[in-house]
Amino acid sequence: MIRLKNDKQIEGIRRSCKLLSAMYRELMPLVKPGVMTIDLDRWVRDWIKKAGGRPAFLGYGPRKNPYPAALCVSINNEVIHGIPGKRKIREGDLVSLDSGIDLEGFISDQAVTVEAGQAAAEIHALNAATRDCLYQGIAAAKAGDRLLQIGRAVSARAGNYGVVHQFCGHGVGLELHEDPQVPNYPHGPNPRMGAGMVIAIEPMVNLGTGDVEILEDDWTVVTADGKVSAHWEHTVAIFKDHTEILTDPLE
Ligand code: MF3
Ligand code: CO
């Protein structure tokens, strides 16, 4: 069931989203060769706490294996849900960051992909294309149109890159994962989009195949062929005659 949000709820979600983007603006420059990914997570936990929020990812998921961090850090062949640890970022790594904030019950979700130092040209191109896929998907998110237009637009822009099919965007705002599912290719239920829908659009795009596998930690998603992957995400709100990106643009 899709929970439509009223203007007051959207205002709360917007505040949560603005806070999250403000955090990323400080976090992204910290992604540099030599930095341990667990230090980024520690920084995020402290920042969110000081800002009066709660990390939306920490403790999320199955009771026997909840997500153990405030931030996902997915490097190179890791697609999403990489768990921060002692691994150090290296020159040329493609580093996806994904986080969310619960601010007074309003949930935001945003992901960016950062090139540590100088990345190879084909990696830089993948990253730019994936961000573009996100904006093409957002342009297709319009009241009155069908939801799968988003996935159609993402896949069209992705061209010969591998779009990940096994994970998708989602409704968000009062919980981290709400209905509907928002796939990055046209597949599954295709409801009409309408005013009051708040969704996270999040293309995951790979240099090689779109196929993925999950590691033994039951979280880390990696590409099946070991090639590099990028991930960009915004939380957006759909109104009667326009769509607003609630999180801020980040490069
Ligand atoms: N953006 C991620 C997603 O929608 C956030 C979930 S990570 C989790 O899948 F750890 F919280 F599950
Ligand atoms: Co998400």
PDB file of C-alpha atoms and ligand atoms in Angstrom:
ATOM      1  CA  MET A   1       0.000   0.000   0.000  1.00  0.00           C
ATOM      2  CA  ILE A   2       1.398   3.380  -1.017  1.00  0.00           C
ATOM      3  CA  ARG A   3       1.179   5.934   1.806  1.00  0.00           C
ATOM      4  CA  LEU A   4       0.556   9.355   0.320  1.00  0.00           C
ATOM      5  CA  LYS A   5       2.037  12.209   2.366  1.00  0.00           C
ATOM      6  CA  ASN A   6       0.314  15.479   3.203  1.00  0.00           C
ATOM      7  CA  ASP A   7       2.065  18.855   2.949  1.00  0.00           C
ATOM      8  CA  LYS A   8       3.026  18.874   6.608  1.00  0.00           C
ATOM      9  CA  GLN A   9       4.617  15.447   6.330  1.00  0.00           C
ATOM     10  CA  ILE A  10       6.455  16.448   3.165  1.00  0.00           C
ATOM     11  CA  GLU A  11       7.778  19.512   4.997  1.00  0.00           C
ATOM     12  CA  GLY A  12       9.197  17.203   7.685  1.00  0.00           C
ATOM     13  CA  ILE A  13      10.717  14.865   5.107  1.00  0.00           C
ATOM     14  CA  ARG A  14      12.188  17.876   3.280  1.00  0.00           C
ATOM     15  CA  ARG A  15      13.906  19.032   6.478  1.00  0.00           C
ATOM     16  CA  SER A  16      15.351  15.558   6.981  1.00  0.00           C
ATOM     17  CA  CYS A  17      16.555  15.530   3.356  1.00  0.00           C
ATOM     18  CA  LYS A  18      18.187  18.975   3.598  1.00  0.00           C
ATOM     19  CA  LEU A  19      20.019  17.865   6.719  1.00  0.00           C
ATOM     20  CA  LEU A  20      21.272  14.724   4.962  1.00  0.00           C
ATOM     21  CA  SER A  21      22.548  16.689   1.970  1.00  0.00           C
ATOM     22  CA  ALA A  22      24.270  19.181   4.272  1.00  0.00           C
ATOM     23  CA  MET A  23      26.032  16.228   5.877  1.00  0.00           C
ATOM     24  CA  TYR A  24      27.191  14.895   2.505  1.00  0.00           C
ATOM     25  CA  ARG A  25      28.615  18.282   1.569  1.00  0.00           C
ATOM     26  CA  GLU A  26      31.054  17.911   4.475  1.00  0.00           C
ATOM     27  CA  LEU A  27      31.511  14.150   4.140  1.00  0.00           C
ATOM     28  CA  MET A  28      32.373  13.916   0.443  1.00  0.00           C
ATOM     29  CA  PRO A  29      35.700  15.818   0.697  1.00  0.00           C
ATOM     30  CA  LEU A  30      36.778  13.341   3.415  1.00  0.00           C
ATOM     31  CA  VAL A  31      36.783  10.495   0.882  1.00  0.00           C
ATOM     32  CA  LYS A  32      40.508  10.372   0.110  1.00  0.00           C
ATOM     33  CA  PRO A  33      43.213   7.738  -0.307  1.00  0.00           C
ATOM     34  CA  GLY A  34      44.363   6.385   3.071  1.00  0.00           C
ATOM     35  CA  VAL A  35      41.080   6.954   4.911  1.00  0.00           C
ATOM     36  CA  MET A  36      39.576   3.939   6.684  1.00  0.00           C
ATOM     37  CA  THR A  37      35.910   3.409   5.830  1.00  0.00           C
ATOM     38  CA  ILE A  38      35.020   2.882   9.503  1.00  0.00           C
ATOM     39  CA  ASP A  39      36.279   6.410  10.199  1.00  0.00           C
ATOM     40  CA  LEU A  40      33.746   7.756   7.701  1.00  0.00           C
ATOM     41  CA  ASP A  41      30.983   5.851   9.522  1.00  0.00           C
ATOM     42  CA  ARG A  42      32.128   7.201  12.899  1.00  0.00           C
ATOM     43  CA  TRP A  43      32.105  10.715  11.464  1.00  0.00           C
ATOM     44  CA  VAL A  44      28.558  10.213  10.090  1.00  0.00           C
ATOM     45  CA  ARG A  45      27.241   8.873  13.414  1.00  0.00           C
ATOM     46  CA  ASP A  46      28.673  11.854  15.289  1.00  0.00           C
ATOM     47  CA  TRP A  47      27.417  14.373  12.732  1.00  0.00           C
ATOM     48  CA  ILE A  48      23.844  13.024  12.715  1.00  0.00           C
ATOM     49  CA  LYS A  49      23.756  12.859  16.504  1.00  0.00           C
ATOM     50  CA  LYS A  50      24.967  16.453  16.862  1.00  0.00           C
ATOM     51  CA  ALA A  51      22.331  17.565  14.343  1.00  0.00           C
ATOM     52  CA  GLY A  52      19.582  16.011  16.475  1.00  0.00           C
ATOM     53  CA  GLY A  53      18.768  13.104  14.170  1.00  0.00           C
ATOM     54  CA  ARG A  54      19.161   9.341  14.240  1.00  0.00           C
ATOM     55  CA  PRO A  55      20.954   7.259  11.569  1.00  0.00           C
ATOM     56  CA  ALA A  56      18.131   5.607   9.619  1.00  0.00           C
ATOM     57  CA  PHE A  57      20.258   2.643   8.467  1.00  0.00           C
ATOM     58  CA  LEU A  58      21.742   1.650  11.835  1.00  0.00           C
ATOM     59  CA  GLY A  59      19.948  -1.467  13.104  1.00  0.00           C
ATOM     60  CA  TYR A  60      17.725  -1.684  10.018  1.00  0.00           C
ATOM     61  CA  GLY A  61      16.853  -5.056   8.521  1.00  0.00           C
ATOM     62  CA  PRO A  62      16.429  -8.602   9.831  1.00  0.00           C
ATOM     63  CA  ARG A  63      16.628  -8.993  13.609  1.00  0.00           C
ATOM     64  CA  LYS A  64      19.330 -11.643  13.349  1.00  0.00           C
ATOM     65  CA  ASN A  65      21.562  -9.540  11.095  1.00  0.00           C
ATOM     66  CA  PRO A  66      20.656  -5.848  11.296  1.00  0.00           C
ATOM     67  CA  TYR A  67      22.697  -3.348   9.288  1.00  0.00           C
ATOM     68  CA  PRO A  68      25.556  -2.427  11.679  1.00  0.00           C
ATOM     69  CA  ALA A  69      26.424   1.113  10.553  1.00  0.00           C
ATOM     70  CA  ALA A  70      25.027   4.566   9.768  1.00  0.00           C
ATOM     71  CA  LEU A  71      26.670   4.650   6.352  1.00  0.00           C
ATOM     72  CA  CYS A  72      27.098   2.218   3.486  1.00  0.00           C
ATOM     73  CA  VAL A  73      30.502   2.461   1.781  1.00  0.00           C
ATOM     74  CA  SER A  74      30.698   0.414  -1.413  1.00  0.00           C
ATOM     75  CA  ILE A  75      34.048   0.447  -3.206  1.00  0.00           C
ATOM     76  CA  ASN A  76      34.685  -0.477  -6.872  1.00  0.00           C
ATOM     77  CA  ASN A  77      33.050  -3.897  -7.508  1.00  0.00           C
ATOM     78  CA  GLU A  78      30.835  -3.412  -4.446  1.00  0.00           C
ATOM     79  CA  VAL A  79      27.445  -2.146  -5.626  1.00  0.00           C
ATOM     80  CA  ILE A  80      25.569  -1.232  -2.426  1.00  0.00           C
ATOM     81  CA  HIS A  81      25.373  -1.989   1.306  1.00  0.00           C
ATOM     82  CA  GLY A  82      29.147  -2.207   1.840  1.00  0.00           C
ATOM     83  CA  ILE A  83      29.799  -2.336   5.597  1.00  0.00           C
ATOM     84  CA  PRO A  84      32.425   0.127   6.888  1.00  0.00           C
ATOM     85  CA  GLY A  85      35.527  -1.485   8.339  1.00  0.00           C
ATOM     86  CA  LYS A  86      39.312  -1.289   8.411  1.00  0.00           C
ATOM     87  CA  ARG A  87      39.696  -1.180   4.639  1.00  0.00           C
ATOM     88  CA  LYS A  88      41.504   1.925   3.434  1.00  0.00           C
ATOM     89  CA  ILE A  89      40.386   3.880   0.407  1.00  0.00           C
ATOM     90  CA  ARG A  90      42.975   3.900  -2.386  1.00  0.00           C
ATOM     91  CA  GLU A  91      43.832   6.296  -5.186  1.00  0.00           C
ATOM     92  CA  GLY A  92      41.413   5.824  -8.095  1.00  0.00           C
ATOM     93  CA  ASP A  93      38.768   3.937  -6.091  1.00  0.00           C
ATOM     94  CA  LEU A  94      35.125   4.510  -6.947  1.00  0.00           C
ATOM     95  CA  VAL A  95      33.426   4.972  -3.581  1.00  0.00           C
ATOM     96  CA  SER A  96      29.639   4.908  -3.213  1.00  0.00           C
ATOM     97  CA  LEU A  97      28.236   6.443  -0.045  1.00  0.00           C
ATOM     98  CA  ASP A  98      24.646   5.804   1.036  1.00  0.00           C
ATOM     99  CA  SER A  99      22.991   7.093   4.191  1.00  0.00           C
ATOM    100  CA  GLY A 100      19.700   8.178   5.672  1.00  0.00           C
ATOM    101  CA  ILE A 101      18.498  10.270   8.588  1.00  0.00           C
ATOM    102  CA  ASP A 102      15.484   9.883  10.829  1.00  0.00           C
ATOM    103  CA  LEU A 103      14.654  13.434  11.914  1.00  0.00           C
ATOM    104  CA  GLU A 104      11.668  13.495  14.259  1.00  0.00           C
ATOM    105  CA  GLY A 105      10.190  10.480  12.476  1.00  0.00           C
ATOM    106  CA  PHE A 106      10.820  11.741   8.953  1.00  0.00           C
ATOM    107  CA  ILE A 107      13.197   9.612   6.889  1.00  0.00           C
ATOM    108  CA  SER A 108      15.563  10.745   4.127  1.00  0.00           C
ATOM    109  CA  ASP A 109      17.678   8.575   1.813  1.00  0.00           C
ATOM    110  CA  GLN A 110      20.468   9.713  -0.517  1.00  0.00           C
ATOM    111  CA  ALA A 111      23.499   8.141  -2.190  1.00  0.00           C
ATOM    112  CA  VAL A 112      26.439   9.598  -4.093  1.00  0.00           C
ATOM    113  CA  THR A 113      29.510   8.096  -5.726  1.00  0.00           C
ATOM    114  CA  VAL A 114      32.867   9.781  -5.241  1.00  0.00           C
ATOM    115  CA  GLU A 115      36.110   9.212  -7.143  1.00  0.00           C
ATOM    116  CA  ALA A 116      39.030   9.049  -4.702  1.00  0.00           C
ATOM    117  CA  GLY A 117      41.820  11.086  -6.245  1.00  0.00           C
ATOM    118  CA  GLN A 118      42.137  10.517  -9.998  1.00  0.00           C
ATOM    119  CA  ALA A 119      39.945   7.701 -11.353  1.00  0.00           C
ATOM    120  CA  ALA A 120      40.439   6.000 -14.722  1.00  0.00           C
ATOM    121  CA  ALA A 121      38.547   7.620 -17.620  1.00  0.00           C
ATOM    122  CA  GLU A 122      36.122   4.703 -18.027  1.00  0.00           C
ATOM    123  CA  ILE A 123      35.317   4.810 -14.306  1.00  0.00           C
ATOM    124  CA  HIS A 124      34.741   8.551 -14.398  1.00  0.00           C
ATOM    125  CA  ALA A 125      32.453   8.065 -17.414  1.00  0.00           C
ATOM    126  CA  LEU A 126      30.465   5.340 -15.617  1.00  0.00           C
ATOM    127  CA  ASN A 127      30.014   7.593 -12.609  1.00  0.00           C
ATOM    128  CA  ALA A 128      28.805  10.525 -14.710  1.00  0.00           C
ATOM    129  CA  ALA A 129      26.448   8.260 -16.666  1.00  0.00           C
ATOM    130  CA  THR A 130      24.963   6.812 -13.485  1.00  0.00           C
ATOM    131  CA  ARG A 131      24.278  10.276 -12.078  1.00  0.00           C
ATOM    132  CA  ASP A 132      22.666  11.114 -15.391  1.00  0.00           C
ATOM    133  CA  CYS A 133      20.515   7.963 -15.160  1.00  0.00           C
ATOM    134  CA  LEU A 134      19.240   9.277 -11.827  1.00  0.00           C
ATOM    135  CA  TYR A 135      18.260  12.637 -13.319  1.00  0.00           C
ATOM    136  CA  GLN A 136      16.598  10.962 -16.324  1.00  0.00           C
ATOM    137  CA  GLY A 137      14.621   8.806 -13.896  1.00  0.00           C
ATOM    138  CA  ILE A 138      13.581  11.858 -11.888  1.00  0.00           C
ATOM    139  CA  ALA A 139      12.462  13.654 -15.069  1.00  0.00           C
ATOM    140  CA  ALA A 140      10.110  10.719 -15.706  1.00  0.00           C
ATOM    141  CA  ALA A 141       8.571  10.898 -12.221  1.00  0.00           C
ATOM    142  CA  LYS A 142       5.389  12.882 -12.879  1.00  0.00           C
ATOM    143  CA  ALA A 143       1.900  12.794 -11.406  1.00  0.00           C
ATOM    144  CA  GLY A 144      -0.465  11.054 -13.817  1.00  0.00           C
ATOM    145  CA  ASP A 145       2.250   8.996 -15.503  1.00  0.00           C
ATOM    146  CA  ARG A 146       3.038   5.361 -14.768  1.00  0.00           C
ATOM    147  CA  LEU A 147       5.769   4.427 -12.291  1.00  0.00           C
ATOM    148  CA  LEU A 148       7.694   2.183 -14.678  1.00  0.00           C
ATOM    149  CA  GLN A 149       8.428   5.225 -16.850  1.00  0.00           C
ATOM    150  CA  ILE A 150      11.189   5.875 -14.316  1.00  0.00           C
ATOM    151  CA  GLY A 151      12.886   2.535 -14.943  1.00  0.00           C
ATOM    152  CA  ARG A 152      12.371   2.899 -18.662  1.00  0.00           C
ATOM    153  CA  ALA A 153      14.178   6.271 -18.594  1.00  0.00           C
ATOM    154  CA  VAL A 154      17.012   4.984 -16.381  1.00  0.00           C
ATOM    155  CA  SER A 155      17.634   1.954 -18.594  1.00  0.00           C
ATOM    156  CA  ALA A 156      17.469   3.988 -21.796  1.00  0.00           C
ATOM    157  CA  ARG A 157      20.144   6.371 -20.509  1.00  0.00           C
ATOM    158  CA  ALA A 158      22.320   3.520 -19.234  1.00  0.00           C
ATOM    159  CA  GLY A 159      22.737   2.146 -22.766  1.00  0.00           C
ATOM    160  CA  ASN A 160      25.316  -0.633 -22.782  1.00  0.00           C
ATOM    161  CA  TYR A 161      26.211  -0.338 -19.106  1.00  0.00           C
ATOM    162  CA  GLY A 162      24.778  -3.012 -16.820  1.00  0.00           C
ATOM    163  CA  VAL A 163      21.752  -1.788 -14.884  1.00  0.00           C
ATOM    164  CA  VAL A 164      21.258  -3.750 -11.652  1.00  0.00           C
ATOM    165  CA  HIS A 165      17.829  -5.414 -11.639  1.00  0.00           C
ATOM    166  CA  GLN A 166      17.940  -7.207  -8.303  1.00  0.00           C
ATOM    167  CA  PHE A 167      17.705  -4.014  -6.205  1.00  0.00           C
ATOM    168  CA  CYS A 168      15.520  -0.984  -6.720  1.00  0.00           C
ATOM    169  CA  GLY A 169      14.296   2.346  -5.405  1.00  0.00           C
ATOM    170  CA  HIS A 170      11.344   2.605  -3.058  1.00  0.00           C
ATOM    171  CA  GLY A 171       8.783   4.719  -1.294  1.00  0.00           C
ATOM    172  CA  VAL A 172      10.332   6.549   1.670  1.00  0.00           C
ATOM    173  CA  GLY A 173       9.549   9.260   4.223  1.00  0.00           C
ATOM    174  CA  LEU A 174       7.777   7.711   7.190  1.00  0.00           C
ATOM    175  CA  GLU A 175       9.757   4.471   6.972  1.00  0.00           C
ATOM    176  CA  LEU A 176      13.008   3.726   5.133  1.00  0.00           C
ATOM    177  CA  HIS A 177      11.447   1.257   2.715  1.00  0.00           C
ATOM    178  CA  GLU A 178       7.813   1.796   1.775  1.00  0.00           C
ATOM    179  CA  ASP A 179       5.749   0.822  -1.247  1.00  0.00           C
ATOM    180  CA  PRO A 180       6.049   1.136  -4.153  1.00  0.00           C
ATOM    181  CA  GLN A 181       9.173  -0.574  -5.413  1.00  0.00           C
ATOM    182  CA  VAL A 182      10.860   1.656  -7.998  1.00  0.00           C
ATOM    183  CA  PRO A 183      12.832  -0.579 -10.358  1.00  0.00           C
ATOM    184  CA  ASN A 184      15.515   0.769 -12.659  1.00  0.00           C
ATOM    185  CA  TYR A 185      14.020  -1.133 -15.601  1.00  0.00           C
ATOM    186  CA  PRO A 186      10.385  -1.642 -16.554  1.00  0.00           C
ATOM    187  CA  HIS A 187       9.297  -4.662 -14.525  1.00  0.00           C
ATOM    188  CA  GLY A 188       6.501  -5.480 -12.054  1.00  0.00           C
ATOM    189  CA  PRO A 189       3.596  -3.402 -10.726  1.00  0.00           C
ATOM    190  CA  ASN A 190       3.017  -0.187 -12.620  1.00  0.00           C
ATOM    191  CA  PRO A 191       0.742   2.123 -10.598  1.00  0.00           C
ATOM    192  CA  ARG A 192       0.055   5.671 -11.659  1.00  0.00           C
ATOM    193  CA  MET A 193       2.186   8.233  -9.844  1.00  0.00           C
ATOM    194  CA  GLY A 194       0.250  10.845  -7.918  1.00  0.00           C
ATOM    195  CA  ALA A 195       0.506  13.887  -5.671  1.00  0.00           C
ATOM    196  CA  GLY A 196       1.821  13.022  -2.225  1.00  0.00           C
ATOM    197  CA  MET A 197       4.065  10.177  -3.320  1.00  0.00           C
ATOM    198  CA  VAL A 198       7.581  10.389  -1.910  1.00  0.00           C
ATOM    199  CA  ILE A 199      10.084   7.996  -3.474  1.00  0.00           C
ATOM    200  CA  ALA A 200      13.799   7.260  -3.505  1.00  0.00           C
ATOM    201  CA  ILE A 201      15.108   6.792  -7.036  1.00  0.00           C
ATOM    202  CA  GLU A 202      18.458   4.999  -7.022  1.00  0.00           C
ATOM    203  CA  PRO A 203      20.058   3.575 -10.156  1.00  0.00           C
ATOM    204  CA  MET A 204      22.934   1.142  -9.618  1.00  0.00           C
ATOM    205  CA  VAL A 205      24.921   0.862 -12.834  1.00  0.00           C
ATOM    206  CA  ASN A 206      27.860  -1.417 -13.615  1.00  0.00           C
ATOM    207  CA  LEU A 207      30.712  -1.220 -16.093  1.00  0.00           C
ATOM    208  CA  GLY A 208      30.073  -4.857 -17.093  1.00  0.00           C
ATOM    209  CA  THR A 209      27.124  -7.120 -16.392  1.00  0.00           C
ATOM    210  CA  GLY A 210      24.184  -5.946 -14.278  1.00  0.00           C
ATOM    211  CA  ASP A 211      24.229  -9.270 -12.430  1.00  0.00           C
ATOM    212  CA  VAL A 212      25.155  -9.116  -8.763  1.00  0.00           C
ATOM    213  CA  GLU A 213      25.923 -11.423  -5.840  1.00  0.00           C
ATOM    214  CA  ILE A 214      25.661 -11.002  -2.067  1.00  0.00           C
ATOM    215  CA  LEU A 215      28.694 -11.700   0.146  1.00  0.00           C
ATOM    216  CA  GLU A 216      28.696 -13.955   3.227  1.00  0.00           C
ATOM    217  CA  ASP A 217      27.989 -10.968   5.492  1.00  0.00           C
ATOM    218  CA  ASP A 218      24.497 -11.046   3.919  1.00  0.00           C
ATOM    219  CA  TRP A 219      24.716  -7.326   3.120  1.00  0.00           C
ATOM    220  CA  THR A 220      27.488  -6.432   0.693  1.00  0.00           C
ATOM    221  CA  VAL A 221      26.240  -6.598  -2.889  1.00  0.00           C
ATOM    222  CA  VAL A 222      29.003  -7.060  -5.484  1.00  0.00           C
ATOM    223  CA  THR A 223      29.055  -7.300  -9.264  1.00  0.00           C
ATOM    224  CA  ALA A 224      29.056 -10.874 -10.582  1.00  0.00           C
ATOM    225  CA  ASP A 225      31.947 -10.142 -12.952  1.00  0.00           C
ATOM    226  CA  GLY A 226      34.045  -8.091 -10.515  1.00  0.00           C
ATOM    227  CA  LYS A 227      33.787  -4.904 -12.566  1.00  0.00           C
ATOM    228  CA  VAL A 228      33.156  -1.477 -11.087  1.00  0.00           C
ATOM    229  CA  SER A 229      29.718  -0.144 -10.090  1.00  0.00           C
ATOM    230  CA  ALA A 230      28.244   3.308  -9.329  1.00  0.00           C
ATOM    231  CA  HIS A 231      25.137   4.371  -7.378  1.00  0.00           C
ATOM    232  CA  TRP A 232      23.298   7.694  -7.117  1.00  0.00           C
ATOM    233  CA  GLU A 233      20.101   8.366  -5.199  1.00  0.00           C
ATOM    234  CA  HIS A 234      17.723  11.221  -4.425  1.00  0.00           C
ATOM    235  CA  THR A 235      14.542  11.382  -2.375  1.00  0.00           C
ATOM    236  CA  VAL A 236      11.841  13.136  -4.436  1.00  0.00           C
ATOM    237  CA  ALA A 237       8.273  14.290  -3.768  1.00  0.00           C
ATOM    238  CA  ILE A 238       5.618  14.245  -6.464  1.00  0.00           C
ATOM    239  CA  PHE A 239       3.114  17.107  -6.533  1.00  0.00           C
ATOM    240  CA  LYS A 240       0.125  17.637  -8.825  1.00  0.00           C
ATOM    241  CA  ASP A 241       2.029  19.689 -11.365  1.00  0.00           C
ATOM    242  CA  HIS A 242       5.672  19.357 -10.457  1.00  0.00           C
ATOM    243  CA  THR A 243       8.193  17.015  -8.863  1.00  0.00           C
ATOM    244  CA  GLU A 244      10.616  18.285  -6.238  1.00  0.00           C
ATOM    245  CA  ILE A 245      14.003  16.777  -5.466  1.00  0.00           C
ATOM    246  CA  LEU A 246      13.992  16.974  -1.668  1.00  0.00           C
ATOM    247  CA  THR A 247      17.677  16.129  -1.248  1.00  0.00           C
ATOM    248  CA  ASP A 248      20.177  18.578  -2.748  1.00  0.00           C
ATOM    249  CA  PRO A 249      22.294  18.035  -5.863  1.00  0.00           C
ATOM    250  CA  LEU A 250      25.823  16.874  -4.970  1.00  0.00           C
ATOM    251  CA  GLU A 251      28.764  16.313  -7.271  1.00  0.00           C
TER     252      GLU A 251
HETATM  253  N1  MF3 B   1      19.524   3.312   0.082  1.00  0.00           N
HETATM  254  C1  MF3 B   1      19.574   2.005   0.696  1.00  0.00           C
HETATM  255  C2  MF3 B   1      18.448   1.184   0.198  1.00  0.00           C
HETATM  256  O1  MF3 B   1      17.432   1.736  -0.105  1.00  0.00           O
HETATM  257  C3  MF3 B   1      19.468   2.101   2.150  1.00  0.00           C
HETATM  258  C4  MF3 B   1      19.276   0.808   2.872  1.00  0.00           C
HETATM  259  S1  MF3 B   1      20.717   0.301   3.574  1.00  0.00           S
HETATM  260  C5  MF3 B   1      20.271  -0.450   5.001  1.00  0.00           C
HETATM  261  O2  MF3 B   1      18.564  -0.021   0.063  1.00  0.00           O
HETATM  262  F1  MF3 B   1      21.320  -0.837   5.553  1.00  0.00           F
HETATM  263  F2  MF3 B   1      19.630   0.369   5.764  1.00  0.00           F
HETATM  264  F3  MF3 B   1      19.471  -1.446   4.721  1.00  0.00           F
HETATM  265 CO    CO B   2      17.281   3.821  -0.885  1.00  0.00          CO
END
